[in-house]
Amino acid sequence: MANNPYESAMTQLKRAAKIINLEPYILDILKRPVRILETGIPVKMDDGSTKIFQAYRVQYNDARGPFKGGIRFHPSADLDEVKALAFWMVIKCAVVNVPFGGSKGGITVEPKSLSLRELQQLSRGWVRAFARYLGPKKDVPAPDVYTNPTIMGWMADEFGQVAGEWQPAAFTGKPIALGGSQGRTEATGHGGFLVVEALIKKLNLNKERTTVAVQGFGNVGFYVAKKLHDAGYSVIALSDSKGGILDKRNHGMDPENVMRSKKEKGLIGGCYCAGMVCDCENYQKISNAELLEMEVDILIPAALENVITAENAGRIKAKAIVEMANGPTTPEADEILRQKKIVVVPDVLANAGGVTVSYFEWVQNNTGEAWKRAEVLDKLKPIMENSFEEIWGVSIEKKIDLRTAAFALALQRIAEAIKARGL
Ligand code: GLU
């Protein structure tokens, strides 16, 4: 079965629209993006040849405020994926009630195959291609899979040059030196951690006895795993795109040590290190597929979409899934998980800490302020906790799963904005 992320997104939309009796014209507006931008970006490669890279920006809806969403550099990035991700940004911003619409960008590229110079040329090319549609009050990009603050710094610089003035609020997730916000890099992981803390209270779990498996060891997977470990949870399984490790001893692994060994050895599955002592024998190597089906309390997919499907959902043994990736669960898998009474905290809530701190960065850039890390994380906490409570409440009241509840809440807010504009 083909798992087209855009079809999945539209299935989720229609399901929630039905439950809240969304007006058909609002549903029709949300079934398509406002604007699709697509082009080829030429890059002069180090070997003297010129390569053209396929690039996208999908501006999905801006009823609630400027378009907002990350840019993904990935070999499998395509239009349907970017459309789905842009739509999920619309819902996500409404879930946490930040005054943004939703968009997403992408370039079809294996960024690891580029030199730093080629990567910078490509990043600047993306901005030049779409600049007239970007800006603090139009569309504000940010990092996503395989993009980072360094890339946002180049992009913000390019935008300033094209616009003829420095506009820090045009991009978020920038380096601190260029007006980036303290706490932005860890924000998505921190938000996920706050969601897990709220969830275990509802499930009556004790964190010292709660086991966690995290798929994905990028910025999001690393920080959520680290924060859970530091708070006393047992992170017993971790993986990256090449494979994973399992360690059930002594409250699991310290992600900081795993990161160190990943940096030294290049991939997860080298050695598991505690402090200076490395253990290359006692941990067990596992595949990404095995990680998803492990017997743990909380499973955290934090990599890419479509990893929990009709094919493997029946074998999932976790009590709860906290989606830190965007779109990791297909609608067919959702149905199976519902029947198995596995609680799924949806991406549009669980990973919304990132865009929330992007909003804080935008506010700081617009006002010329620079908040301290503690202030940023203190402001994030009530937003994540209250959003979780609200959605949990809707799910109980309407007897629906958390994803549908989150969509229902978001759709009501979006519909209100569309109506208020008199469209
Ligand atoms: N790419 C992140 C996401 O999917 C962050 C988006 C942003 O900060 O605008 O939520």
mmCIF file of C-alpha atoms in Angstrom, residues 197 200 205-212 228-236 250-252 297:
data_model
loop_
_atom_site.group_PDB
_atom_site.id
_atom_site.type_symbol
_atom_site.label_atom_id
_atom_site.label_comp_id
_atom_site.label_asym_id
_atom_site.label_seq_id
_atom_site.Cartn_x
_atom_site.Cartn_y
_atom_site.Cartn_z
ATOM 1 C CA GLU A 197 5.650 14.373 31.652
ATOM 2 C CA ILE A 200 2.582 9.741 32.318
ATOM 3 C CA LEU A 205 3.072 5.748 35.194
ATOM 4 C CA ASN A 206 6.032 6.384 37.444
ATOM 5 C CA LYS A 207 8.950 7.915 35.522
ATOM 6 C CA GLU A 208 11.576 5.856 37.363
ATOM 7 C CA ARG A 209 9.891 2.735 36.026
ATOM 8 C CA THR A 210 9.002 4.083 32.577
ATOM 9 C CA THR A 211 10.945 2.704 29.631
ATOM 10 C CA VAL A 212 11.363 4.651 26.410
ATOM 11 C CA LEU A 228 13.941 12.093 29.482
ATOM 12 C CA HIS A 229 17.125 10.328 30.612
ATOM 13 C CA ASP A 230 18.174 13.314 32.755
ATOM 14 C CA ALA A 231 14.743 13.353 34.403
ATOM 15 C CA GLY A 232 14.997 9.680 35.414
ATOM 16 C CA TYR A 233 13.267 7.783 32.600
ATOM 17 C CA SER A 234 14.960 4.663 31.228
ATOM 18 C CA VAL A 235 15.871 5.268 27.607
ATOM 19 C CA ILE A 236 16.567 1.672 26.622
ATOM 20 C CA ASN A 250 21.001 0.505 34.735
ATOM 21 C CA HIS A 251 18.120 2.650 33.564
ATOM 22 C CA GLY A 252 19.151 2.463 29.962
ATOM 23 C CA ASP A 297 6.098 2.037 27.844
#
